[in-house]
Amino acid sequence: MIVAVRRPHGHKPESHRFVLDGILWVSRTSAPWRDLPEEFGKWSSVDRQYRRWKLAGLWELIPEALNDSPAVPDSVQMVESAHVRAHQHAAGAKRGPPKEGPGRSKGGLTTKIHLRVNARGLPMRTEITTGQTSEYEGFDMVMADKLPPPSVLIADKVYDADRIGEKVEAHGGVPVIPMRRNRKIQEPLDTVLYAGRNLVKRCFNRLKHTRRLAIRYDKTAASFLGFIDIACIRLCLRH
């Protein structure tokens, strides 16, 4: 159930269903808000309601409710990150926290999406940072939650760090992370478990079917993260 979030003297939308459909249409097509078809309502009203729901924490509450289900397999979890190119319209946001706008890396203006998924390859937690931010910082962000700790954590070798392994083991988990070549002592890797890492790659692939995620058009981090949450909600509901 979606509850209206508006100013005390604001007008109640005629249909929240049309507003939600309009938000989903923009998310799927990545079209500007001004190009929203009239059947969804006035574009400025839909845009305003999207931001109000975001500020109210609606887009974060729904994934949390889905992850609280006992049917969610959370014993095996995976983490991964991916770069997203930023459109020129995403630049020029007001000065704020470092992660507010896209960062600069070898690929130009980019944003990095950090993702934590369960054993079914469905999103559990998402965060965004500038493109040049390390995976170590992104790992701390997606794992800093009240979600159940993993019994097995699978990740790429970019997450090979002593403190990451120690953090997983401190919660009773087993890290399945290939070691970097410069490690003096190379420990064996469970290749059977590590083969399951393709699930997080496939999750990113499905999320980027939402064109608003394939290229970042939003100036603010909150707005872009809201569209990421919407894509995650649709993916979880379909599976």
mmCIF file of C-alpha atoms in Angstrom:
data_model
loop_
_atom_site.group_PDB
_atom_site.id
_atom_site.type_symbol
_atom_site.label_atom_id
_atom_site.label_comp_id
_atom_site.label_asym_id
_atom_site.label_seq_id
_atom_site.Cartn_x
_atom_site.Cartn_y
_atom_site.Cartn_z
ATOM 1 C CA MET A 1 0.000 0.000 0.000
ATOM 2 C CA ILE A 2 1.386 3.402 -1.003
ATOM 3 C CA VAL A 3 0.434 6.282 1.281
ATOM 4 C CA ALA A 4 0.235 9.823 -0.055
ATOM 5 C CA VAL A 5 3.045 12.146 0.991
ATOM 6 C CA ARG A 6 2.207 15.772 0.308
ATOM 7 C CA ARG A 7 2.146 19.168 1.894
ATOM 8 C CA PRO A 8 -0.692 19.890 4.350
ATOM 9 C CA HIS A 9 -2.490 22.104 1.814
ATOM 10 C CA GLY A 10 -1.522 20.146 -1.313
ATOM 11 C CA HIS A 11 -4.036 18.601 -3.702
ATOM 12 C CA LYS A 12 -4.567 14.853 -3.482
ATOM 13 C CA PRO A 13 -3.621 13.023 -6.727
ATOM 14 C CA GLU A 14 -6.575 11.631 -8.657
ATOM 15 C CA SER A 15 -4.943 8.206 -8.859
ATOM 16 C CA HIS A 16 -1.747 6.970 -7.247
ATOM 17 C CA ARG A 17 -1.792 4.154 -9.777
ATOM 18 C CA PHE A 18 -1.323 6.598 -12.663
ATOM 19 C CA VAL A 19 1.440 8.378 -10.732
ATOM 20 C CA LEU A 20 3.237 5.094 -10.065
ATOM 21 C CA ASP A 21 2.829 3.991 -13.692
ATOM 22 C CA GLY A 22 4.289 7.312 -14.795
ATOM 23 C CA ILE A 23 7.321 6.823 -12.556
ATOM 24 C CA LEU A 24 7.816 3.303 -13.893
ATOM 25 C CA TRP A 25 7.521 4.604 -17.470
ATOM 26 C CA VAL A 26 10.267 7.177 -16.897
ATOM 27 C CA SER A 27 12.409 4.550 -15.160
ATOM 28 C CA ARG A 28 12.068 2.106 -18.036
ATOM 29 C CA THR A 29 12.504 4.561 -20.927
ATOM 30 C CA SER A 30 14.892 7.096 -19.285
ATOM 31 C CA ALA A 31 12.890 9.866 -20.962
ATOM 32 C CA PRO A 32 12.915 13.379 -19.452
ATOM 33 C CA TRP A 33 10.068 14.126 -17.061
ATOM 34 C CA ARG A 34 8.744 16.748 -19.463
ATOM 35 C CA ASP A 35 8.186 14.024 -22.088
ATOM 36 C CA LEU A 36 5.862 12.046 -19.822
ATOM 37 C CA PRO A 37 2.638 11.157 -21.718
ATOM 38 C CA GLU A 38 -0.411 13.101 -20.593
ATOM 39 C CA GLU A 39 -2.360 9.981 -19.607
ATOM 40 C CA PHE A 40 -0.120 9.641 -16.548
ATOM 41 C CA GLY A 41 -0.967 13.138 -15.376
ATOM 42 C CA LYS A 42 0.957 16.385 -15.249
ATOM 43 C CA TRP A 43 4.676 15.650 -15.492
ATOM 44 C CA SER A 44 5.615 18.069 -12.713
ATOM 45 C CA SER A 45 3.128 16.427 -10.323
ATOM 46 C CA VAL A 46 4.473 12.945 -11.030
ATOM 47 C CA ASP A 47 8.047 14.174 -10.630
ATOM 48 C CA ARG A 48 7.173 15.915 -7.380
ATOM 49 C CA GLN A 49 5.435 12.833 -5.960
ATOM 50 C CA TYR A 50 8.400 10.644 -6.901
ATOM 51 C CA ARG A 51 10.727 12.893 -4.912
ATOM 52 C CA ARG A 52 8.333 13.045 -1.959
ATOM 53 C CA TRP A 53 8.151 9.268 -1.816
ATOM 54 C CA LYS A 54 11.932 9.183 -2.008
ATOM 55 C CA LEU A 55 12.319 11.640 0.870
ATOM 56 C CA ALA A 56 9.782 9.626 2.873
ATOM 57 C CA GLY A 57 11.960 6.533 2.424
ATOM 58 C CA LEU A 58 9.344 4.550 0.505
ATOM 59 C CA TRP A 59 11.722 3.154 -2.107
ATOM 60 C CA GLU A 60 14.014 1.830 0.651
ATOM 61 C CA LEU A 61 11.201 0.400 2.800
ATOM 62 C CA ILE A 62 9.810 -1.869 0.096
ATOM 63 C CA PRO A 63 13.103 -3.765 -0.542
ATOM 64 C CA GLU A 64 13.589 -4.094 3.217
ATOM 65 C CA ALA A 65 10.131 -5.651 3.544
ATOM 66 C CA LEU A 66 10.862 -8.053 0.700
ATOM 67 C CA ASN A 67 14.168 -9.106 2.293
ATOM 68 C CA ASP A 68 12.449 -9.754 5.636
ATOM 69 C CA SER A 69 10.531 -12.631 4.077
ATOM 70 C CA PRO A 70 11.545 -16.047 5.503
ATOM 71 C CA ALA A 71 11.537 -17.398 1.946
ATOM 72 C CA VAL A 72 14.580 -15.291 1.028
ATOM 73 C CA PRO A 73 17.739 -17.460 0.946
ATOM 74 C CA ASP A 74 20.343 -15.301 2.699
ATOM 75 C CA SER A 75 22.913 -17.900 3.802
ATOM 76 C CA VAL A 76 24.925 -17.363 0.607
ATOM 77 C CA GLN A 77 25.462 -13.747 -0.444
ATOM 78 C CA MET A 78 27.504 -11.966 -3.101
ATOM 79 C CA VAL A 79 28.831 -8.440 -3.534
ATOM 80 C CA GLU A 80 29.835 -6.700 -6.736
ATOM 81 C CA SER A 81 30.182 -3.244 -8.236
ATOM 82 C CA ALA A 82 29.708 -1.805 -11.700
ATOM 83 C CA HIS A 83 30.419 1.521 -13.378
ATOM 84 C CA VAL A 84 27.648 3.571 -14.970
ATOM 85 C CA ARG A 85 28.432 6.354 -17.398
ATOM 86 C CA ALA A 86 26.972 9.713 -16.441
ATOM 87 C CA HIS A 87 25.230 11.886 -19.009
ATOM 88 C CA GLN A 88 26.293 15.507 -19.268
ATOM 89 C CA HIS A 89 22.945 16.483 -17.728
ATOM 90 C CA ALA A 90 23.983 14.660 -14.542
ATOM 91 C CA ALA A 91 26.804 17.130 -13.964
ATOM 92 C CA GLY A 92 26.421 20.512 -12.330
ATOM 93 C CA ALA A 93 24.686 19.537 -9.095
ATOM 94 C CA LYS A 94 25.002 21.891 -6.139
ATOM 95 C CA ARG A 95 28.010 21.302 -3.942
ATOM 96 C CA GLY A 96 27.320 18.728 -1.257
ATOM 97 C CA PRO A 97 28.660 15.372 -0.084
ATOM 98 C CA PRO A 98 31.385 13.888 -2.312
ATOM 99 C CA LYS A 99 29.072 11.115 -3.572
ATOM 100 C CA GLU A 100 26.355 13.591 -4.624
ATOM 101 C CA GLY A 101 27.564 13.955 -8.187
ATOM 102 C CA PRO A 102 29.341 11.610 -10.581
ATOM 103 C CA GLY A 103 33.079 11.191 -10.207
ATOM 104 C CA ARG A 104 35.853 11.282 -12.757
ATOM 105 C CA SER A 105 37.716 8.147 -13.768
ATOM 106 C CA LYS A 106 39.411 6.883 -16.912
ATOM 107 C CA GLY A 107 36.022 6.519 -18.561
ATOM 108 C CA GLY A 108 35.034 10.128 -17.891
ATOM 109 C CA LEU A 109 32.072 11.027 -15.651
ATOM 110 C CA THR A 110 31.011 7.823 -13.917
ATOM 111 C CA THR A 111 29.067 6.548 -10.934
ATOM 112 C CA LYS A 112 29.727 3.206 -9.288
ATOM 113 C CA ILE A 113 26.832 1.020 -8.126
ATOM 114 C CA HIS A 114 27.613 -1.346 -5.250
ATOM 115 C CA LEU A 115 25.309 -4.350 -4.987
ATOM 116 C CA ARG A 116 24.679 -7.077 -2.424
ATOM 117 C CA VAL A 117 22.551 -10.029 -3.560
ATOM 118 C CA ASN A 118 21.241 -13.274 -2.075
ATOM 119 C CA ALA A 119 21.597 -16.856 -3.283
ATOM 120 C CA ARG A 120 18.924 -16.315 -5.933
ATOM 121 C CA GLY A 121 20.770 -13.368 -7.399
ATOM 122 C CA LEU A 122 18.180 -10.862 -6.148
ATOM 123 C CA PRO A 123 19.171 -7.475 -4.666
ATOM 124 C CA MET A 124 19.446 -7.098 -0.911
ATOM 125 C CA ARG A 125 21.202 -3.733 -0.625
ATOM 126 C CA THR A 126 22.419 -1.083 -3.072
ATOM 127 C CA GLU A 127 24.615 1.970 -2.672
ATOM 128 C CA ILE A 128 26.268 4.402 -5.063
ATOM 129 C CA THR A 129 29.566 6.244 -4.942
ATOM 130 C CA THR A 130 31.691 8.241 -7.328
ATOM 131 C CA GLY A 131 33.357 6.217 -10.066
ATOM 132 C CA GLN A 132 36.830 6.400 -8.545
ATOM 133 C CA THR A 133 35.762 5.078 -5.121
ATOM 134 C CA SER A 134 37.355 1.774 -4.136
ATOM 135 C CA GLU A 135 35.405 -1.445 -3.708
ATOM 136 C CA TYR A 136 36.571 -1.595 -0.081
ATOM 137 C CA GLU A 137 34.515 1.465 0.799
ATOM 138 C CA GLY A 138 31.532 0.184 -1.193
ATOM 139 C CA PHE A 139 31.735 -3.140 0.667
ATOM 140 C CA ASP A 140 31.481 -1.394 4.022
ATOM 141 C CA MET A 141 28.438 0.526 2.815
ATOM 142 C CA VAL A 142 26.400 -2.431 1.548
ATOM 143 C CA MET A 143 27.306 -4.614 4.538
ATOM 144 C CA ALA A 144 26.526 -1.920 7.130
ATOM 145 C CA ASP A 145 22.925 -2.971 7.577
ATOM 146 C CA LYS A 146 20.668 -5.019 9.841
ATOM 147 C CA LEU A 147 20.360 -7.717 7.193
ATOM 148 C CA PRO A 148 21.353 -11.253 8.219
ATOM 149 C CA PRO A 149 25.116 -11.820 7.864
ATOM 150 C CA PRO A 150 26.113 -14.380 5.229
ATOM 151 C CA SER A 151 27.288 -17.876 6.008
ATOM 152 C CA VAL A 152 29.203 -17.727 2.729
ATOM 153 C CA LEU A 153 30.234 -14.495 1.014
ATOM 154 C CA ILE A 154 31.342 -14.690 -2.627
ATOM 155 C CA ALA A 155 33.191 -11.790 -4.228
ATOM 156 C CA ASP A 156 35.744 -10.935 -6.902
ATOM 157 C CA LYS A 157 39.472 -10.586 -6.176
ATOM 158 C CA VAL A 158 39.133 -6.781 -5.971
ATOM 159 C CA TYR A 159 37.617 -7.447 -2.529
ATOM 160 C CA ASP A 160 40.651 -9.429 -1.412
ATOM 161 C CA ALA A 161 41.659 -7.667 1.800
ATOM 162 C CA ASP A 162 42.473 -8.938 5.262
ATOM 163 C CA ARG A 163 39.926 -6.705 6.952
ATOM 164 C CA ILE A 164 37.107 -7.896 4.658
ATOM 165 C CA GLY A 165 37.880 -11.533 5.355
ATOM 166 C CA GLU A 166 38.142 -10.857 9.076
ATOM 167 C CA LYS A 167 34.823 -9.007 9.074
ATOM 168 C CA VAL A 168 33.021 -11.914 7.388
ATOM 169 C CA GLU A 169 34.634 -14.483 9.706
ATOM 170 C CA ALA A 170 33.767 -12.393 12.781
ATOM 171 C CA HIS A 171 30.081 -13.024 11.983
ATOM 172 C CA GLY A 172 30.625 -16.743 11.476
ATOM 173 C CA GLY A 173 30.860 -16.584 7.687
ATOM 174 C CA VAL A 174 33.298 -17.986 5.172
ATOM 175 C CA PRO A 175 34.740 -15.626 2.517
ATOM 176 C CA VAL A 176 35.080 -17.140 -0.947
ATOM 177 C CA ILE A 177 37.346 -14.561 -2.582
ATOM 178 C CA PRO A 178 40.244 -15.332 -4.940
ATOM 179 C CA MET A 179 43.551 -13.948 -3.770
ATOM 180 C CA ARG A 180 45.580 -11.346 -5.596
ATOM 181 C CA ARG A 181 48.738 -12.482 -7.344
ATOM 182 C CA ASN A 182 50.972 -10.447 -5.062
ATOM 183 C CA ARG A 183 49.933 -12.497 -2.019
ATOM 184 C CA LYS A 184 52.924 -14.404 -0.680
ATOM 185 C CA ILE A 185 50.685 -17.194 0.629
ATOM 186 C CA GLN A 186 48.028 -18.398 -1.811
ATOM 187 C CA GLU A 187 45.150 -20.257 -0.145
ATOM 188 C CA PRO A 188 42.975 -22.650 -2.208
ATOM 189 C CA LEU A 189 39.669 -21.382 -3.589
ATOM 190 C CA ASP A 190 36.399 -23.306 -3.568
ATOM 191 C CA THR A 191 35.759 -23.081 -7.311
ATOM 192 C CA VAL A 192 32.343 -24.763 -7.021
ATOM 193 C CA LEU A 193 31.005 -22.023 -4.750
ATOM 194 C CA TYR A 194 32.846 -19.292 -6.632
ATOM 195 C CA ALA A 195 31.119 -20.330 -9.865
ATOM 196 C CA GLY A 196 27.886 -19.022 -8.349
ATOM 197 C CA ARG A 197 29.219 -15.471 -8.624
ATOM 198 C CA ASN A 198 27.655 -15.326 -12.073
ATOM 199 C CA LEU A 199 24.339 -14.651 -10.304
ATOM 200 C CA VAL A 200 25.393 -11.163 -9.247
ATOM 201 C CA LYS A 201 26.652 -10.450 -12.764
ATOM 202 C CA ARG A 202 23.317 -11.539 -14.194
ATOM 203 C CA CYS A 203 21.535 -9.382 -11.616
ATOM 204 C CA PHE A 204 23.423 -6.315 -12.847
ATOM 205 C CA ASN A 205 22.548 -7.268 -16.409
ATOM 206 C CA ARG A 206 18.822 -7.426 -15.607
ATOM 207 C CA LEU A 207 18.907 -4.188 -13.617
ATOM 208 C CA LYS A 208 20.470 -2.347 -16.546
ATOM 209 C CA HIS A 209 17.481 -3.293 -18.705
ATOM 210 C CA THR A 210 16.027 -0.308 -16.873
ATOM 211 C CA ARG A 211 17.482 2.388 -19.076
ATOM 212 C CA ARG A 212 17.503 4.963 -16.287
ATOM 213 C CA LEU A 213 20.248 2.843 -14.706
ATOM 214 C CA ALA A 214 22.262 2.114 -17.837
ATOM 215 C CA ILE A 215 23.161 5.821 -18.039
ATOM 216 C CA ARG A 216 22.873 8.239 -15.161
ATOM 217 C CA TYR A 217 20.791 11.321 -15.970
ATOM 218 C CA ASP A 218 20.020 12.457 -12.406
ATOM 219 C CA LYS A 219 22.019 15.250 -10.832
ATOM 220 C CA THR A 220 21.454 14.163 -7.238
ATOM 221 C CA ALA A 221 22.521 10.873 -5.715
ATOM 222 C CA ALA A 222 19.163 10.463 -3.953
ATOM 223 C CA SER A 223 17.201 10.669 -7.194
ATOM 224 C CA PHE A 224 19.452 8.174 -8.997
ATOM 225 C CA LEU A 225 19.436 5.786 -6.049
ATOM 226 C CA GLY A 226 15.643 5.966 -6.019
ATOM 227 C CA PHE A 227 15.480 4.663 -9.590
ATOM 228 C CA ILE A 228 17.930 1.887 -8.641
ATOM 229 C CA ASP A 229 15.622 0.879 -5.783
ATOM 230 C CA ILE A 230 12.636 0.851 -8.137
ATOM 231 C CA ALA A 231 14.468 -1.448 -10.550
ATOM 232 C CA CYS A 232 15.371 -3.746 -7.649
ATOM 233 C CA ILE A 233 11.757 -3.833 -6.463
ATOM 234 C CA ARG A 234 10.491 -4.818 -9.918
ATOM 235 C CA LEU A 235 13.144 -7.506 -10.223
ATOM 236 C CA CYS A 236 12.296 -9.013 -6.820
ATOM 237 C CA LEU A 237 8.552 -8.982 -7.482
ATOM 238 C CA ARG A 238 8.993 -10.777 -10.815
ATOM 239 C CA HIS A 239 10.965 -13.558 -9.120
#
